[in-house]
Amino acid sequence: PDGDEEEVEYLAEDVELKSFLTFHLGSFGLDDALSDPTGPSYRAYLWLANSDNLDGLSDFRRMQRFGMAALYYGTTSPGSDWAASTHWATDRSECDWYGVSCVRMGSAGSDGIIREISLPGNGLTGSIPPGAVLAGVGGRLAGLDLSGNAVGGTVPEALGVFANLSVLDLRDNDFTGRIPDGLGRLKNLEYLYVDGNAITGRMPDGVCSLVEDGVLNPVAADCAASGGLECDPDCCECV
């Protein structure tokens, strides 16, 4: 090749790792999450495949780190970095990444399971990619706070797999489309904030059933003005 050409970083593929991730993503109905080689989930896979510490990671850590990296790459746009991103997408434990807290498990707490991701007002853009579902693979994620950013796209259906989620704060972003039915499966959800977006359609019956059952507090939503989210007053706190 011409010596004047710009050198591009080469990230090696890892067929075994890709098959492993595809299999586990498939258990959430996300078989095609790694089908787009230009997407954030694929970028997260390549990052993990080329990590210096890959061989020393348990299968659980590989899945969790992939999910977290997918979230990072999906919400970071060219020329628009997060305000704070200390240790994200590095070889440091994902429990040390900015805004993350964990429940320590395993010998000497070697396998930390993510309990909370808190990134309010942190300059996030883009959207939440399908691969991010594996960030909660440990089943302990109780809090997800992405409020006050510029995250767009639709609210992912896959958020409904985070069975222990008690707080989901998506207010003041750029989300569009409808609230997914999957959020009605979150039987431990106590607080849901979706106001300050461009969400339309009707609040799913499953979500309102959680309010009716006394599990979930009334949902903070943009249902006061015409064209916003349709929601009964006993289900939503309209703003």
Short mmCIF file of C-alpha atoms in Angstrom, two decimals:
data_model
loop_
_atom_site.label_atom_id
_atom_site.label_comp_id
_atom_site.label_asym_id
_atom_site.label_seq_id
_atom_site.Cartn_x
_atom_site.Cartn_y
_atom_site.Cartn_z
CA PRO A 1 0.00 0.00 0.00
CA ASP A 2 0.99 3.62 -0.51
CA GLY A 3 3.12 4.87 2.37
CA ASP A 4 1.20 8.15 2.38
CA GLU A 5 -2.13 6.46 3.22
CA GLU A 6 -3.51 7.11 6.67
CA GLU A 7 -2.98 4.13 8.98
CA VAL A 8 -6.27 2.71 10.25
CA GLU A 9 -6.48 0.77 13.50
CA TYR A 10 -7.19 -2.88 12.80
CA LEU A 11 -9.54 -4.67 15.17
CA ALA A 12 -9.39 -8.43 14.83
CA GLU A 13 -12.51 -10.56 14.69
CA ASP A 14 -13.06 -13.39 17.18
CA VAL A 15 -15.48 -15.91 15.69
CA GLU A 16 -15.87 -17.86 18.92
CA LEU A 17 -16.68 -14.73 20.95
CA LYS A 18 -19.09 -13.50 18.29
CA SER A 19 -20.95 -16.83 18.32
CA PHE A 20 -21.05 -16.76 22.13
CA LEU A 21 -22.54 -13.26 22.21
CA THR A 22 -24.98 -13.98 19.38
CA PHE A 23 -26.25 -17.07 21.21
CA HIS A 24 -26.92 -15.17 24.43
CA LEU A 25 -28.44 -12.18 22.63
CA GLY A 26 -30.69 -14.66 20.85
CA SER A 27 -32.16 -15.70 24.21
CA PHE A 28 -33.64 -12.19 24.35
CA GLY A 29 -34.92 -12.39 20.77
CA LEU A 30 -32.02 -10.28 19.51
CA ASP A 31 -30.45 -12.74 17.05
CA ASP A 32 -29.54 -9.96 14.62
CA ALA A 33 -27.97 -7.59 17.18
CA LEU A 34 -24.54 -8.16 15.62
CA SER A 35 -25.70 -8.11 12.01
CA ASP A 36 -24.63 -4.51 11.34
CA PRO A 37 -20.81 -4.23 11.26
CA THR A 38 -21.09 -0.43 11.52
CA GLY A 39 -23.41 -0.43 14.56
CA PRO A 40 -22.58 0.18 18.23
CA SER A 41 -23.22 -3.43 19.29
CA TYR A 42 -20.73 -4.66 16.71
CA ARG A 43 -18.25 -2.04 17.80
CA ALA A 44 -18.66 -3.25 21.39
CA TYR A 45 -17.99 -6.81 20.25
CA LEU A 46 -14.80 -5.76 18.44
CA TRP A 47 -13.68 -3.76 21.49
CA LEU A 48 -14.17 -6.80 23.71
CA ALA A 49 -12.50 -9.14 21.21
CA ASN A 50 -9.39 -6.95 21.25
CA SER A 51 -9.30 -6.33 25.01
CA ASP A 52 -6.04 -7.29 26.68
CA ASN A 53 -7.88 -8.99 29.55
CA LEU A 54 -10.38 -11.03 27.49
CA ASP A 55 -8.84 -14.42 28.30
CA GLY A 56 -9.12 -13.78 32.03
CA LEU A 57 -12.81 -12.89 31.97
CA SER A 58 -15.58 -15.29 32.99
CA ASP A 59 -18.44 -15.83 30.54
CA PHE A 60 -20.62 -13.66 32.75
CA ARG A 61 -18.11 -10.78 32.70
CA ARG A 62 -17.80 -11.03 28.93
CA MET A 63 -21.54 -10.59 28.51
CA GLN A 64 -21.83 -7.79 31.05
CA ARG A 65 -18.87 -5.85 29.65
CA PHE A 66 -20.18 -6.23 26.13
CA GLY A 67 -23.57 -4.84 27.16
CA MET A 68 -22.02 -1.88 28.90
CA ALA A 69 -19.73 -1.12 25.97
CA ALA A 70 -22.72 -1.31 23.60
CA LEU A 71 -24.51 1.28 25.74
CA TYR A 72 -21.44 3.51 25.64
CA TYR A 73 -20.87 3.30 21.89
CA GLY A 74 -24.59 3.69 21.17
CA THR A 75 -24.86 6.92 23.12
CA THR A 76 -21.58 8.53 22.04
CA SER A 77 -21.66 10.43 18.77
CA PRO A 78 -18.68 11.70 16.72
CA GLY A 79 -17.66 15.07 18.10
CA SER A 80 -20.04 14.74 21.04
CA ASP A 81 -18.42 12.87 23.91
CA TRP A 82 -19.92 12.25 27.32
CA ALA A 83 -19.22 14.95 29.90
CA ALA A 84 -17.66 12.28 32.14
CA SER A 85 -16.64 8.82 30.95
CA THR A 86 -13.93 7.77 33.39
CA HIS A 87 -12.84 4.16 32.76
CA TRP A 88 -15.64 3.40 30.27
CA ALA A 89 -14.50 0.99 27.54
CA THR A 90 -11.18 0.33 29.27
CA ASP A 91 -9.74 -2.81 30.85
CA ARG A 92 -10.78 -1.57 34.29
CA SER A 93 -13.63 -3.46 35.91
CA GLU A 94 -16.98 -2.21 34.65
CA CYS A 95 -17.88 -1.66 38.31
CA ASP A 96 -15.27 1.13 38.31
CA TRP A 97 -16.76 2.90 35.29
CA TYR A 98 -18.22 6.33 35.95
CA GLY A 99 -21.80 6.26 37.20
CA VAL A 100 -21.88 2.51 37.81
CA SER A 101 -22.38 0.68 41.10
CA CYS A 102 -22.27 -3.08 41.63
CA VAL A 103 -23.09 -5.90 43.98
CA ARG A 104 -19.85 -7.76 44.58
CA MET A 105 -20.03 -11.51 44.01
CA GLY A 106 -17.61 -14.39 43.57
CA SER A 107 -14.31 -14.97 45.32
CA ALA A 108 -12.94 -11.68 46.68
CA GLY A 109 -15.76 -9.89 44.85
CA SER A 110 -14.18 -10.65 41.48
CA ASP A 111 -17.51 -10.79 39.61
CA GLY A 112 -19.32 -7.55 40.35
CA ILE A 113 -22.93 -7.56 39.16
CA ILE A 114 -24.20 -4.19 37.99
CA ARG A 115 -26.86 -2.76 40.29
CA GLU A 116 -27.17 0.81 39.04
CA ILE A 117 -26.26 2.91 36.01
CA SER A 118 -26.63 6.61 36.77
CA LEU A 119 -25.66 9.04 33.99
CA PRO A 120 -27.99 12.06 34.31
CA GLY A 121 -27.04 15.20 32.37
CA ASN A 122 -23.90 13.58 31.03
CA GLY A 123 -24.03 14.47 27.34
CA LEU A 124 -25.37 11.15 26.06
CA THR A 125 -26.67 11.21 22.47
CA GLY A 126 -27.56 8.55 19.90
CA SER A 127 -29.82 5.73 21.07
CA ILE A 128 -29.83 2.62 23.24
CA PRO A 129 -28.66 -0.30 21.05
CA PRO A 130 -30.06 -3.84 21.37
CA GLY A 131 -26.77 -5.20 22.68
CA ALA A 132 -27.07 -3.07 25.82
CA VAL A 133 -29.51 -5.64 27.20
CA LEU A 134 -26.56 -7.75 28.35
CA ALA A 135 -25.52 -4.97 30.74
CA GLY A 136 -28.21 -6.33 33.04
CA VAL A 137 -27.40 -10.00 32.53
CA GLY A 138 -26.65 -10.41 36.24
CA GLY A 139 -30.30 -9.79 37.09
CA ARG A 140 -29.52 -7.21 39.78
CA LEU A 141 -29.99 -3.95 37.85
CA ALA A 142 -32.29 -1.88 40.05
CA GLY A 143 -31.71 1.66 38.78
CA LEU A 144 -31.20 3.14 35.30
CA ASP A 145 -31.01 6.93 35.14
CA LEU A 146 -30.35 8.49 31.73
CA SER A 147 -32.30 11.69 32.42
CA GLY A 148 -31.31 15.09 31.06
CA ASN A 149 -29.44 13.85 28.00
CA ALA A 150 -30.20 13.75 24.27
CA VAL A 151 -30.81 10.04 23.80
CA GLY A 152 -33.25 9.39 20.97
CA GLY A 153 -34.90 6.57 19.09
CA THR A 154 -37.58 4.44 20.67
CA VAL A 155 -37.54 3.15 24.24
CA PRO A 156 -36.20 -0.40 23.79
CA GLU A 157 -38.56 -3.32 24.35
CA ALA A 158 -35.57 -5.16 25.83
CA LEU A 159 -35.69 -2.98 28.96
CA GLY A 160 -38.53 -5.25 30.01
CA VAL A 161 -36.06 -8.04 30.82
CA PHE A 162 -34.54 -6.13 33.75
CA ALA A 163 -36.76 -7.90 36.27
CA ASN A 164 -35.36 -6.17 39.37
CA LEU A 165 -35.53 -2.64 37.96
CA SER A 166 -37.18 -0.33 40.48
CA VAL A 167 -36.28 3.08 39.00
CA LEU A 168 -36.27 3.89 35.29
CA ASP A 169 -35.62 7.57 34.60
CA LEU A 170 -35.66 8.57 30.93
CA ARG A 171 -37.06 12.09 31.33
CA ASP A 172 -35.79 15.08 29.32
CA ASN A 173 -34.35 13.20 26.36
CA ASP A 174 -35.31 12.84 22.67
CA PHE A 175 -37.15 9.51 22.76
CA THR A 176 -39.92 9.05 20.20
CA GLY A 177 -42.47 6.37 19.39
CA ARG A 178 -44.44 4.38 21.93
CA ILE A 179 -43.77 3.01 25.38
CA PRO A 180 -43.01 -0.70 24.86
CA ASP A 181 -45.35 -3.31 26.31
CA GLY A 182 -42.31 -4.97 27.89
CA LEU A 183 -42.18 -2.37 30.67
CA GLY A 184 -45.38 -3.91 32.00
CA ARG A 185 -43.36 -6.99 32.94
CA LEU A 186 -41.25 -5.03 35.44
CA LYS A 187 -43.00 -6.25 38.59
CA ASN A 188 -40.55 -4.41 40.88
CA LEU A 189 -40.76 -1.05 39.11
CA GLU A 190 -41.61 1.73 41.57
CA TYR A 191 -40.73 4.88 39.61
CA LEU A 192 -40.99 5.50 35.87
CA TYR A 193 -40.23 8.92 34.37
CA VAL A 194 -40.74 9.46 30.63
CA ASP A 195 -41.72 13.15 30.53
CA GLY A 196 -39.74 15.66 28.48
CA ASN A 197 -39.62 13.46 25.37
CA ALA A 198 -41.65 13.16 22.17
CA ILE A 199 -43.33 9.87 23.09
CA THR A 200 -46.79 9.23 21.63
CA GLY A 201 -49.38 6.47 21.61
CA ARG A 202 -51.10 5.01 24.64
CA MET A 203 -49.50 3.91 27.88
CA PRO A 204 -49.50 0.07 27.84
CA ASP A 205 -52.13 -1.61 29.98
CA GLY A 206 -49.43 -3.65 31.69
CA VAL A 207 -47.74 -0.52 33.00
CA CYS A 208 -51.04 0.90 34.28
CA SER A 209 -51.76 -2.44 35.97
CA LEU A 210 -48.58 -1.97 38.00
CA VAL A 211 -49.92 1.40 39.16
CA GLU A 212 -53.30 -0.12 39.94
CA ASP A 213 -51.65 -2.88 41.97
CA GLY A 214 -49.80 -0.30 44.07
CA VAL A 215 -46.37 -1.38 42.87
CA LEU A 216 -45.61 1.54 40.57
CA ASN A 217 -46.19 5.19 41.44
CA PRO A 218 -48.10 7.21 38.81
CA VAL A 219 -45.92 7.59 35.73
CA ALA A 220 -44.52 11.06 35.02
CA ALA A 221 -45.43 11.61 31.37
CA ASP A 222 -46.24 14.24 28.74
CA CYS A 223 -49.97 13.63 28.55
CA ALA A 224 -51.25 17.09 29.49
CA ALA A 225 -50.99 18.50 25.95
CA SER A 226 -52.61 17.19 22.79
CA GLY A 227 -50.37 15.00 20.67
CA GLY A 228 -48.52 13.60 23.66
CA LEU A 229 -48.80 10.28 25.41
CA GLU A 230 -52.33 9.05 26.04
CA CYS A 231 -52.72 7.99 29.63
CA ASP A 232 -55.53 7.80 32.16
CA PRO A 233 -55.19 10.19 35.13
CA ASP A 234 -55.10 7.32 37.61
CA CYS A 235 -52.09 5.85 35.77
CA CYS A 236 -50.04 8.95 34.92
CA GLU A 237 -49.01 12.19 36.48
CA CYS A 238 -49.35 14.42 33.46
CA VAL A 239 -46.81 17.22 33.10
#
